[in-house]
mmCIF file of C-alpha atoms and ligand atoms in Angstrom:
data_model
loop_
_atom_site.group_PDB
_atom_site.id
_atom_site.type_symbol
_atom_site.label_atom_id
_atom_site.label_comp_id
_atom_site.label_asym_id
_atom_site.label_seq_id
_atom_site.Cartn_x
_atom_site.Cartn_y
_atom_site.Cartn_z
ATOM 1 C CA MET V 221 -36.645 -39.594 -18.327
ATOM 2 C CA VAL V 222 -33.805 -41.884 -17.416
ATOM 3 C CA MET V 223 -33.103 -39.733 -14.380
ATOM 4 C CA GLU V 224 -36.732 -39.962 -13.309
ATOM 5 C CA ARG V 225 -36.635 -43.717 -13.544
ATOM 6 C CA GLU V 226 -33.435 -43.853 -11.568
ATOM 7 C CA MET V 227 -34.974 -41.709 -8.884
ATOM 8 C CA MET V 228 -38.058 -43.857 -8.715
ATOM 9 C CA ARG V 229 -35.930 -46.927 -8.490
ATOM 10 C CA GLU V 230 -34.127 -45.491 -5.506
ATOM 11 C CA LYS V 231 -37.408 -45.186 -3.696
ATOM 12 C CA GLU V 232 -38.413 -48.767 -4.393
ATOM 13 C CA GLU V 233 -37.811 -51.261 -1.692
ATOM 14 C CA GLU V 234 -35.356 -53.996 -2.459
ATOM 15 C CA PRO V 235 -37.378 -56.996 -3.606
ATOM 16 C CA GLU V 236 -37.133 -60.156 -1.645
ATOM 17 C CA GLU V 237 -35.090 -62.777 -3.421
ATOM 18 C CA TRP V 238 -37.572 -64.843 -5.282
ATOM 19 C CA TYR V 239 -35.035 -67.016 -7.055
ATOM 20 C CA PRO V 240 -32.825 -69.246 -4.994
ATOM 21 C CA PRO V 241 -29.356 -67.742 -5.602
ATOM 22 C CA ASP V 242 -28.084 -70.611 -7.774
ATOM 23 C CA TYR V 243 -31.338 -71.246 -9.569
ATOM 24 C CA VAL V 244 -31.156 -69.431 -12.883
ATOM 25 C CA TYR V 245 -27.669 -68.170 -13.500
ATOM 26 C CA ILE V 246 -25.357 -70.730 -11.985
ATOM 27 C CA THR V 247 -27.005 -74.006 -12.898
ATOM 28 C CA ARG V 248 -26.928 -73.088 -16.573
ATOM 29 C CA ASP V 249 -23.124 -73.369 -16.590
ATOM 30 C CA GLU V 250 -23.182 -76.409 -14.352
ATOM 31 C CA GLN V 251 -25.724 -78.022 -16.596
ATOM 32 C CA HIS V 252 -23.726 -77.401 -19.764
ATOM 33 C CA ALA V 253 -20.566 -78.690 -18.092
ATOM 34 C CA HIS V 254 -22.436 -81.790 -16.952
ATOM 35 C CA ILE V 255 -23.884 -82.468 -20.410
ATOM 36 C CA ALA V 256 -20.451 -81.943 -22.001
ATOM 37 C CA SER V 257 -18.941 -84.515 -19.625
ATOM 38 C CA LEU V 258 -21.399 -87.305 -20.481
ATOM 39 C CA PRO V 259 -20.409 -90.181 -22.790
ATOM 40 C CA ARG V 260 -21.253 -89.653 -26.448
ATOM 41 C CA VAL V 261 -21.351 -93.308 -27.426
ATOM 42 C CA VAL V 262 -23.642 -95.912 -25.902
ATOM 43 C CA HIS V 263 -22.313 -99.437 -26.453
ATOM 44 C CA THR V 264 -25.695 -101.034 -26.666
ATOM 45 C CA GLY V 265 -24.303 -104.507 -26.062
ATOM 46 C CA GLU V 266 -23.581 -103.349 -22.519
ATOM 47 C CA VAL V 267 -27.115 -102.259 -21.861
ATOM 48 C CA THR V 268 -28.225 -100.258 -18.888
ATOM 49 C CA LYS V 269 -31.445 -102.138 -18.295
ATOM 50 C CA ARG V 270 -33.172 -105.172 -19.646
ATOM 51 C CA TYR V 271 -36.905 -105.636 -19.388
ATOM 52 C CA ARG V 272 -38.820 -108.800 -19.808
ATOM 53 C CA SER V 273 -41.520 -109.014 -22.375
ATOM 54 C CA PRO V 274 -44.924 -109.016 -20.647
ATOM 55 C CA LYS V 275 -45.717 -112.506 -21.817
ATOM 56 C CA GLY V 276 -42.138 -113.661 -21.799
ATOM 57 C CA LYS V 277 -40.728 -116.525 -19.906
ATOM 58 C CA GLY V 278 -38.119 -114.734 -17.878
ATOM 59 C CA GLU V 279 -34.675 -116.127 -18.365
ATOM 60 C CA ARG V 280 -35.163 -117.095 -21.976
ATOM 61 C CA LEU V 281 -35.890 -113.531 -22.897
ATOM 62 C CA GLN V 282 -32.895 -112.262 -21.033
ATOM 63 C CA ALA V 283 -30.638 -114.228 -23.331
ATOM 64 C CA LYS V 284 -28.334 -112.215 -25.535
ATOM 65 C CA LYS V 285 -30.592 -112.214 -28.565
ATOM 66 C CA GLY V 286 -33.931 -111.478 -26.950
ATOM 67 C CA GLY V 287 -35.939 -108.863 -25.146
ATOM 68 C CA VAL V 288 -35.817 -105.139 -25.011
ATOM 69 C CA SER V 289 -33.013 -102.986 -23.657
ATOM 70 C CA ILE V 290 -33.206 -99.348 -22.730
ATOM 71 C CA PHE V 291 -30.142 -97.391 -23.822
ATOM 72 C CA LEU V 292 -31.259 -93.829 -23.199
ATOM 73 C CA PRO V 293 -33.671 -94.068 -20.289
ATOM 74 C CA TRP V 294 -36.363 -91.743 -19.081
ATOM 75 C CA GLN V 295 -34.600 -88.962 -17.262
ATOM 76 C CA HIS V 296 -36.947 -88.204 -14.394
ATOM 77 C CA HIS V 297 -37.023 -84.484 -15.330
ATOM 78 C CA ASN V 298 -33.650 -83.900 -13.726
ATOM 79 C CA TRP V 299 -30.575 -83.169 -15.798
ATOM 80 C CA LYS V 300 -28.303 -84.266 -12.954
ATOM 81 C CA GLN V 301 -29.586 -87.810 -13.466
ATOM 82 C CA MET V 302 -28.832 -87.835 -17.183
ATOM 83 C CA ARG V 303 -26.305 -90.470 -18.209
ATOM 84 C CA TYR V 304 -26.148 -89.544 -21.892
ATOM 85 C CA PRO V 305 -26.371 -86.050 -23.378
ATOM 86 C CA ILE V 306 -29.854 -86.387 -24.887
ATOM 87 C CA TYR V 307 -32.798 -84.527 -23.376
ATOM 88 C CA THR V 308 -35.542 -85.172 -25.858
ATOM 89 C CA MET V 309 -35.513 -88.859 -26.779
ATOM 90 C CA THR V 310 -35.813 -92.160 -24.946
ATOM 91 C CA ILE V 311 -34.243 -94.959 -26.976
ATOM 92 C CA PHE V 312 -34.770 -98.683 -26.686
ATOM 93 C CA GLY V 313 -32.995 -101.485 -28.417
ATOM 94 C CA GLN V 314 -34.962 -104.376 -29.745
ATOM 95 C CA ALA V 315 -33.257 -107.587 -30.580
ATOM 96 C CA GLY V 316 -35.268 -109.510 -33.102
ATOM 97 C CA ARG V 317 -36.844 -112.625 -31.752
ATOM 98 C CA ALA V 318 -39.435 -114.625 -33.589
ATOM 99 C CA VAL V 319 -42.686 -115.298 -31.832
ATOM 100 C CA GLU V 320 -42.913 -118.716 -30.246
ATOM 101 C CA ASP V 321 -45.509 -120.740 -28.340
ATOM 102 C CA SER V 322 -48.463 -118.686 -29.572
ATOM 103 C CA PHE V 323 -47.123 -115.314 -28.424
ATOM 104 C CA ALA V 324 -45.621 -116.664 -25.208
ATOM 105 C CA VAL V 325 -42.244 -115.367 -26.304
ATOM 106 C CA GLY V 326 -41.360 -112.579 -28.669
ATOM 107 C CA ALA V 327 -44.576 -110.555 -28.676
ATOM 108 C CA SER V 328 -44.969 -107.212 -27.000
ATOM 109 C CA GLY V 329 -47.957 -106.779 -24.761
ATOM 110 C CA CYS V 330 -50.969 -104.946 -26.089
ATOM 111 C CA HIS V 331 -50.776 -101.407 -24.758
ATOM 112 C CA ARG V 332 -51.492 -97.742 -25.375
ATOM 113 C CA HIS V 333 -49.747 -94.469 -24.622
ATOM 114 C CA TRP V 334 -49.955 -90.847 -25.661
ATOM 115 C CA MET V 335 -46.437 -90.715 -27.038
ATOM 116 C CA ASP V 336 -45.835 -91.702 -30.614
ATOM 117 C CA ALA V 337 -42.887 -93.867 -31.570
ATOM 118 C CA ILE V 338 -40.534 -94.767 -34.394
ATOM 119 C CA PHE V 339 -39.268 -98.341 -34.655
ATOM 120 C CA TYR V 340 -36.253 -98.852 -36.854
ATOM 121 C CA ARG V 341 -36.447 -102.418 -38.157
ATOM 122 C CA PRO V 342 -33.321 -103.754 -39.836
ATOM 123 C CA GLY V 343 -35.151 -106.615 -41.544
ATOM 124 C CA GLY V 344 -37.214 -109.689 -40.824
ATOM 125 C CA THR V 345 -40.959 -110.213 -41.099
ATOM 126 C CA TYR V 346 -43.277 -108.875 -38.490
ATOM 127 C CA ILE V 347 -46.838 -108.056 -37.661
ATOM 128 C CA GLU V 348 -47.935 -104.788 -36.151
ATOM 129 C CA GLU V 349 -51.393 -104.401 -34.699
ATOM 130 C CA GLN V 350 -52.752 -100.886 -34.252
ATOM 131 C CA ASP V 351 -56.307 -100.251 -33.100
ATOM 132 C CA GLY V 352 -57.396 -103.627 -34.439
ATOM 133 C CA VAL V 353 -55.767 -103.225 -37.872
ATOM 134 C CA MET V 354 -52.973 -105.654 -38.709
ATOM 135 C CA TYR V 355 -50.021 -104.345 -40.676
ATOM 136 C CA ASP V 356 -47.796 -106.857 -42.421
ATOM 137 C CA CYS V 357 -44.265 -105.549 -42.600
ATOM 138 C CA GLN V 358 -41.170 -106.945 -44.179
ATOM 139 C CA GLY V 359 -37.551 -105.966 -44.570
ATOM 140 C CA GLU V 360 -35.760 -102.825 -43.484
ATOM 141 C CA GLY V 361 -37.804 -99.753 -42.666
ATOM 142 C CA VAL V 362 -39.477 -97.717 -39.976
ATOM 143 C CA LEU V 363 -42.691 -98.638 -38.268
ATOM 144 C CA LEU V 364 -44.620 -95.663 -36.943
ATOM 145 C CA VAL V 365 -46.923 -95.815 -33.947
ATOM 146 C CA PRO V 366 -49.351 -92.906 -33.685
ATOM 147 C CA THR V 367 -50.235 -91.252 -30.440
ATOM 148 C CA TYR V 368 -52.855 -93.060 -28.338
ATOM 149 C CA SER V 369 -53.347 -96.199 -30.415
ATOM 150 C CA ILE V 370 -53.781 -99.640 -28.880
ATOM 151 C CA HIS V 371 -50.899 -101.609 -30.321
ATOM 152 C CA GLY V 372 -48.677 -104.637 -30.083
ATOM 153 C CA HIS V 373 -45.945 -106.054 -32.254
ATOM 154 C CA TYR V 374 -44.228 -109.343 -32.936
ATOM 155 C CA PHE V 375 -41.765 -110.876 -35.328
ATOM 156 C CA LYS V 376 -42.749 -113.791 -37.496
ATOM 157 C CA GLU V 377 -39.198 -114.074 -38.687
ATOM 158 C CA ALA V 378 -36.461 -112.401 -36.659
ATOM 159 C CA PRO V 379 -34.016 -110.045 -38.339
ATOM 160 C CA LYS V 380 -30.333 -110.886 -38.129
ATOM 161 C CA LYS V 381 -29.448 -107.493 -36.681
ATOM 162 C CA ASN V 382 -30.734 -105.408 -33.807
ATOM 163 C CA GLY V 383 -33.075 -102.484 -34.261
ATOM 164 C CA ILE V 384 -34.010 -99.516 -32.103
ATOM 165 C CA THR V 385 -37.119 -97.700 -30.964
ATOM 166 C CA VAL V 386 -37.098 -93.948 -30.529
ATOM 167 C CA LEU V 387 -39.645 -92.220 -28.302
ATOM 168 C CA PRO V 388 -39.945 -88.464 -27.921
ATOM 169 C CA ARG V 389 -39.546 -87.299 -24.352
ATOM 170 C CA ILE V 390 -41.681 -84.189 -24.920
ATOM 171 C CA PHE V 391 -44.850 -86.019 -23.838
ATOM 172 C CA GLU V 392 -43.591 -86.235 -20.269
ATOM 173 C CA TYR V 393 -43.026 -82.505 -20.084
ATOM 174 C CA ILE V 394 -46.450 -81.573 -21.418
ATOM 175 C CA GLY V 395 -48.248 -83.773 -18.928
ATOM 176 C CA ILE V 396 -49.427 -86.669 -21.068
ATOM 177 C CA ALA V 397 -46.977 -89.463 -20.377
ATOM 178 C CA ASP V 398 -49.562 -92.028 -19.285
ATOM 179 C CA MET V 399 -49.170 -95.557 -20.458
ATOM 180 C CA GLU V 400 -51.823 -98.246 -20.269
ATOM 181 C CA VAL V 401 -51.339 -101.983 -20.515
ATOM 182 C CA PHE V 402 -54.224 -104.109 -21.654
ATOM 183 C CA ASP V 403 -53.147 -107.639 -21.020
ATOM 184 C CA PHE V 404 -51.979 -107.503 -17.477
ATOM 185 C CA ASP V 405 -49.014 -109.394 -16.249
ATOM 186 C CA GLU V 406 -47.881 -108.785 -12.695
ATOM 187 C CA GLU V 407 -44.227 -109.314 -13.469
ATOM 188 C CA TYR V 408 -44.254 -106.848 -16.340
ATOM 189 C CA LYS V 409 -46.176 -104.337 -14.294
ATOM 190 C CA ARG V 410 -43.594 -104.504 -11.539
ATOM 191 C CA LYS V 411 -40.597 -104.310 -13.879
ATOM 192 C CA ALA V 412 -41.945 -101.496 -15.993
ATOM 193 C CA SER V 413 -43.559 -99.363 -13.320
ATOM 194 C CA PRO V 414 -41.302 -96.294 -13.752
ATOM 195 C CA ILE V 415 -42.747 -95.543 -17.160
ATOM 196 C CA GLY V 416 -46.303 -94.695 -16.230
ATOM 197 C CA THR V 417 -49.731 -95.652 -15.088
ATOM 198 C CA PHE V 418 -50.815 -99.179 -15.726
ATOM 199 C CA HIS V 419 -54.548 -99.204 -15.922
ATOM 200 C CA ILE V 420 -57.121 -97.825 -18.314
ATOM 201 C CA ILE V 421 -57.558 -94.158 -17.549
ATOM 202 C CA GLN V 422 -61.271 -93.889 -18.073
ATOM 203 C CA ASP V 423 -61.677 -90.124 -18.478
ATOM 204 C CA VAL V 424 -58.840 -89.952 -20.992
ATOM 205 C CA GLN V 425 -60.284 -92.866 -22.940
ATOM 206 C CA ASP V 426 -63.748 -91.279 -22.967
ATOM 207 C CA MET V 427 -62.339 -87.972 -24.164
ATOM 208 C CA MET V 428 -60.280 -89.572 -26.915
ATOM 209 C CA TYR V 429 -63.072 -91.804 -28.178
ATOM 210 C CA ASN V 430 -65.491 -88.858 -28.268
ATOM 211 C CA ARG V 431 -62.916 -86.660 -29.929
ATOM 212 C CA ARG V 432 -62.115 -89.198 -32.613
ATOM 213 C CA ALA V 433 -65.799 -89.663 -33.427
ATOM 214 C CA ILE V 434 -66.090 -86.017 -34.504
ATOM 215 C CA THR V 435 -66.348 -85.814 -38.286
ATOM 216 C CA LYS V 436 -67.991 -82.373 -38.566
ATOM 217 C CA TRP V 437 -66.943 -79.329 -36.656
ATOM 218 C CA ASN V 438 -70.100 -77.367 -37.432
ATOM 219 C CA PRO V 439 -73.077 -79.756 -37.596
ATOM 220 C CA ASP V 440 -75.605 -76.926 -38.067
ATOM 221 C CA SER V 441 -74.222 -75.753 -41.347
ATOM 222 C CA ASP V 442 -72.763 -77.139 -44.531
ATOM 223 C CA ASP V 443 -70.444 -74.185 -44.637
ATOM 224 C CA GLN V 444 -67.187 -75.638 -43.405
ATOM 225 C CA GLN V 445 -65.098 -72.497 -43.614
ATOM 226 C CA PRO V 446 -64.113 -71.133 -40.208
ATOM 227 C CA LYS V 447 -65.430 -67.623 -39.584
ATOM 228 C CA THR V 448 -63.643 -66.910 -36.352
ATOM 229 C CA VAL V 449 -60.296 -67.855 -34.905
ATOM 230 C CA TYR V 450 -62.138 -70.051 -32.444
ATOM 231 C CA ASP V 451 -63.716 -71.920 -35.372
ATOM 232 C CA HIS V 452 -60.240 -72.876 -36.529
ATOM 233 C CA TYR V 453 -59.694 -74.688 -33.268
ATOM 234 C CA LEU V 454 -63.016 -76.489 -33.654
ATOM 235 C CA LYS V 455 -62.175 -77.497 -37.208
ATOM 236 C CA ASP V 456 -58.775 -78.738 -36.093
ATOM 237 C CA VAL V 457 -60.307 -81.766 -34.365
ATOM 238 C CA VAL V 458 -61.900 -82.829 -37.657
ATOM 239 C CA ASP V 459 -58.693 -82.157 -39.581
ATOM 240 C CA GLU V 460 -56.610 -84.078 -37.050
ATOM 241 C CA ASN V 461 -58.926 -87.084 -37.295
ATOM 242 C CA ARG V 462 -58.828 -87.089 -41.091
ATOM 243 C CA TRP V 463 -55.080 -86.675 -41.088
ATOM 244 C CA ARG V 464 -54.547 -89.565 -38.683
ATOM 245 C CA MET V 465 -56.601 -91.964 -40.795
ATOM 246 C CA GLN V 466 -54.776 -91.310 -44.067
ATOM 247 C CA THR V 467 -51.173 -91.127 -42.918
ATOM 248 C CA VAL V 468 -48.442 -93.689 -43.508
ATOM 249 C CA ARG V 469 -47.494 -96.062 -40.666
ATOM 250 C CA TRP V 470 -44.868 -98.225 -42.293
ATOM 251 C CA VAL V 471 -42.091 -96.775 -44.451
ATOM 252 C CA PRO V 472 -39.999 -99.477 -46.151
ATOM 253 C CA ALA V 473 -36.420 -98.277 -46.604
ATOM 254 C CA ASP V 474 -36.478 -99.167 -50.300
ATOM 255 C CA SER V 475 -39.585 -97.024 -50.904
ATOM 256 C CA VAL V 476 -37.473 -93.902 -50.474
ATOM 257 C CA PRO V 477 -34.688 -93.119 -52.968
ATOM 258 C CA TRP V 478 -31.197 -92.190 -51.840
ATOM 259 C CA GLU V 479 -30.266 -88.538 -52.202
ATOM 260 C CA GLN V 480 -26.741 -87.331 -52.772
ATOM 261 C CA THR V 481 -26.491 -84.335 -50.444
ATOM 262 C CA ARG V 482 -23.901 -81.972 -49.039
ATOM 263 C CA GLN V 483 -23.874 -84.246 -45.973
ATOM 264 C CA GLY V 484 -23.394 -87.417 -48.052
ATOM 265 C CA LYS V 485 -25.725 -90.217 -49.173
ATOM 266 C CA LEU V 486 -28.973 -89.880 -47.233
ATOM 267 C CA LYS V 487 -32.587 -90.934 -47.306
ATOM 268 C CA TYR V 488 -35.030 -89.327 -44.899
ATOM 269 C CA LEU V 489 -37.765 -91.775 -43.932
ATOM 270 C CA VAL V 490 -39.726 -89.383 -41.685
ATOM 271 C CA HIS V 491 -39.517 -85.594 -42.001
ATOM 272 C CA PRO V 492 -41.792 -82.538 -41.704
ATOM 273 C CA TRP V 493 -42.618 -82.491 -45.430
ATOM 274 C CA THR V 494 -43.926 -86.030 -45.685
ATOM 275 C CA ASN V 495 -47.214 -87.571 -44.673
ATOM 276 C CA THR V 496 -46.334 -89.868 -41.780
ATOM 277 C CA VAL V 497 -48.296 -90.501 -38.608
ATOM 278 C CA THR V 498 -45.567 -89.393 -36.201
ATOM 279 C CA ARG V 499 -45.009 -85.669 -35.765
ATOM 280 C CA THR V 500 -42.461 -85.551 -33.003
ATOM 281 C CA MET V 501 -39.301 -86.962 -34.573
ATOM 282 C CA ASP V 502 -37.494 -87.177 -37.883
ATOM 283 C CA CYS V 503 -35.297 -90.049 -39.026
ATOM 284 C CA TYR V 504 -33.100 -91.068 -41.917
ATOM 285 C CA LEU V 505 -30.575 -93.583 -43.168
ATOM 286 C CA GLN V 506 -27.074 -92.591 -44.161
ATOM 287 C CA GLU V 507 -24.355 -94.507 -45.956
ATOM 288 C CA ILE V 508 -20.690 -93.592 -45.859
ATOM 289 C CA PRO V 509 -18.445 -95.193 -48.490
ATOM 290 C CA PRO V 510 -15.386 -97.279 -47.466
ATOM 291 C CA GLY V 511 -12.729 -94.959 -46.066
ATOM 292 C CA GLY V 512 -15.002 -91.961 -46.679
ATOM 293 C CA CYS V 513 -16.674 -89.388 -44.511
ATOM 294 C CA SER V 514 -19.863 -87.375 -44.217
ATOM 295 C CA GLY V 515 -20.040 -83.628 -44.433
ATOM 296 C CA LYS V 516 -19.521 -81.596 -41.300
ATOM 297 C CA HIS V 517 -22.457 -79.698 -39.875
ATOM 298 C CA ARG V 518 -24.080 -78.215 -36.808
ATOM 299 C CA HIS V 519 -27.677 -77.863 -35.731
ATOM 300 C CA VAL V 520 -29.430 -76.689 -32.605
ATOM 301 C CA TYR V 521 -31.344 -79.963 -32.240
ATOM 302 C CA GLU V 522 -29.735 -82.952 -30.651
ATOM 303 C CA GLU V 523 -29.348 -86.171 -32.569
ATOM 304 C CA ALA V 524 -28.787 -89.899 -32.035
ATOM 305 C CA HIS V 525 -27.118 -92.175 -34.597
ATOM 306 C CA PHE V 526 -27.531 -95.935 -34.437
ATOM 307 C CA ILE V 527 -24.725 -97.749 -36.227
ATOM 308 C CA CYS V 528 -26.470 -100.395 -38.337
ATOM 309 C CA GLU V 529 -23.196 -101.599 -39.794
ATOM 310 C CA GLY V 530 -19.594 -100.505 -40.033
ATOM 311 C CA THR V 531 -16.704 -99.250 -37.950
ATOM 312 C CA GLY V 532 -15.593 -95.666 -37.646
ATOM 313 C CA TYR V 533 -15.693 -92.537 -35.571
ATOM 314 C CA THR V 534 -17.443 -89.226 -35.235
ATOM 315 C CA VAL V 535 -15.596 -86.008 -34.571
ATOM 316 C CA GLN V 536 -17.646 -83.713 -32.323
ATOM 317 C CA ASN V 537 -16.310 -80.219 -31.654
ATOM 318 C CA GLY V 538 -12.857 -81.530 -32.583
ATOM 319 C CA VAL V 539 -12.938 -84.631 -30.343
ATOM 320 C CA ARG V 540 -12.955 -88.136 -31.819
ATOM 321 C CA TYR V 541 -15.479 -90.742 -30.613
ATOM 322 C CA ASP V 542 -15.052 -94.286 -31.990
ATOM 323 C CA TRP V 543 -17.976 -96.514 -32.872
ATOM 324 C CA LYS V 544 -18.857 -99.966 -34.187
ATOM 325 C CA GLU V 545 -22.016 -101.844 -35.123
ATOM 326 C CA ASP V 546 -24.863 -101.557 -32.571
ATOM 327 C CA ASP V 547 -23.412 -98.434 -30.961
ATOM 328 C CA LEU V 548 -25.521 -95.345 -30.489
ATOM 329 C CA VAL V 549 -23.701 -92.067 -31.064
ATOM 330 C CA CYS V 550 -25.204 -89.075 -29.274
ATOM 331 C CA VAL V 551 -24.721 -85.521 -30.497
ATOM 332 C CA PRO V 552 -25.768 -82.916 -27.942
ATOM 333 C CA VAL V 553 -27.368 -79.595 -28.804
ATOM 334 C CA GLY V 554 -25.262 -77.300 -30.996
ATOM 335 C CA VAL V 555 -22.174 -79.505 -31.383
ATOM 336 C CA THR V 556 -20.359 -79.724 -34.756
ATOM 337 C CA HIS V 557 -20.057 -83.274 -36.030
ATOM 338 C CA GLN V 558 -18.721 -85.323 -38.911
ATOM 339 C CA HIS V 559 -18.725 -89.118 -39.338
ATOM 340 C CA PHE V 560 -15.766 -91.088 -40.691
ATOM 341 C CA ASN V 561 -15.847 -94.648 -41.991
ATOM 342 C CA ALA V 562 -12.618 -96.243 -40.739
ATOM 343 C CA ASP V 563 -13.041 -99.409 -42.815
ATOM 344 C CA PRO V 564 -11.253 -99.151 -46.185
ATOM 345 C CA GLU V 565 -13.377 -101.933 -47.692
ATOM 346 C CA LYS V 566 -16.881 -101.848 -46.240
ATOM 347 C CA LYS V 567 -19.497 -99.127 -46.210
ATOM 348 C CA ALA V 568 -20.940 -97.803 -42.959
ATOM 349 C CA ARG V 569 -24.698 -97.518 -42.511
ATOM 350 C CA ILE V 570 -26.265 -95.249 -39.904
ATOM 351 C CA PHE V 571 -29.840 -94.732 -38.742
ATOM 352 C CA GLY V 572 -30.205 -91.170 -37.445
ATOM 353 C CA ALA V 573 -33.051 -89.702 -35.412
ATOM 354 C CA HIS V 574 -33.754 -86.273 -34.016
ATOM 355 C CA PRO V 575 -36.709 -84.583 -32.336
ATOM 356 C CA ARG V 576 -38.923 -82.278 -34.399
ATOM 357 C CA ILE V 577 -39.775 -79.904 -31.552
ATOM 358 C CA PHE V 578 -36.770 -77.755 -32.532
ATOM 359 C CA TYR V 579 -38.256 -77.329 -36.018
ATOM 360 C CA HIS V 580 -41.555 -76.157 -34.516
ATOM 361 C CA ILE V 581 -39.909 -73.533 -32.345
ATOM 362 C CA GLY V 582 -37.849 -72.133 -35.206
ATOM 363 C CA TYR V 583 -34.532 -73.970 -34.824
ATOM 364 C CA GLY V 584 -34.864 -76.925 -37.181
ATOM 365 C CA GLY V 585 -32.347 -75.691 -39.752
ATOM 366 C CA ILE V 586 -28.870 -77.044 -40.403
ATOM 367 C CA GLU V 587 -25.644 -75.056 -40.749
ATOM 368 C CA GLN V 588 -23.291 -76.753 -43.242
ATOM 369 C CA LEU V 589 -19.620 -76.339 -42.349
ATOM 370 C CA GLU V 590 -17.964 -78.706 -44.819
ATOM 371 C CA ASN V 591 -19.400 -80.718 -47.709
ATOM 372 C CA ALA V 592 -18.978 -84.484 -47.995
ATOM 373 C CA PRO V 593 -16.109 -85.381 -50.367
ATOM 374 C CA ASP V 594 -18.549 -87.196 -52.681
ATOM 375 C CA TRP V 595 -20.845 -84.182 -52.980
ATOM 376 C CA PRO V 596 -20.841 -83.582 -56.719
ATOM 377 C CA GLY V 597 -21.694 -79.922 -56.476
ATOM 378 C CA LYS V 598 -18.720 -78.767 -54.432
HETATM 379 FE FE1 LIG S 108 -45.878 -98.873 -27.477
HETATM 380 FE FE1 LIG S 109 -26.378 -84.042 -37.633
#
């Protein structure tokens, strides 16, 4: 049998090269070497880009304590352009600034996009508007923006610390990265043009409004049990609509208890086993006691850690990376890591975020390599 195959193969003509010679095999090594060479810590005070708020008054918003900064930018689908080793998340910083002059300063424009988003808010008082519903939010927590909702946000009272916004990059790869801005401002449009299309996309809007009006998948019958596989897909629209309406959009940090885990003191604010309106990313808070450290672990998914407070370092694959408040520590795919609090008197507080796509494709699990010293069960 093997012989026969070999003989047949001899008769076959050599195929033309359909891959460019360096396409599949060589760039993989180049790519990994490139990712490994990128900086692991973003000092967010030295931001890469600063955008004006759409209704902002230019220079005032570019002051140190105002506006929005992009730390991990959109990557233009090309790993050679990556400046930090994160493929799956775009991360913004948001300095708290209270609204002034009837929204002239401090309010985001009213807009809509397919991608969902997690805003980590360190404190303050703020209003979030989503599809005409106003959410009053206060204190530390995460604000969740569902996919394709018209929304805007502003602070009534600014927090004393900076926060961050985490957006999943998966939407760009699956062809639904469009962004629409409702209250037009030429300056904003010009500044923000790399991130998408800035008009109402009528066919998308029509589809979404029709889709969201569906409350029954089988109007001819009261029997709501799917009888075919295809029926499951029809029923999914109804289920998705119901789910979206009853999910949580604001998770105050103090609504979730701390858990003592093998990795240290953690509280997950968004995760696959909770009912939140974002499905693309998970996030948590972690505290490391003075002079202490976290456990050491490794996971396939990549991860970003925003340092809410404290001074310390993270050891990644044996290399030490120092951090301080407002830094963003990036952990690339499959790298071992452990955080150390270098301050003998103050705790360190970290907001961590990672994409959920890895979980959906069967690589969401964590491999524990060393337990935190304060893990009681060790
Ligand atoms: Fe948004
Ligand atoms: Fe981790």
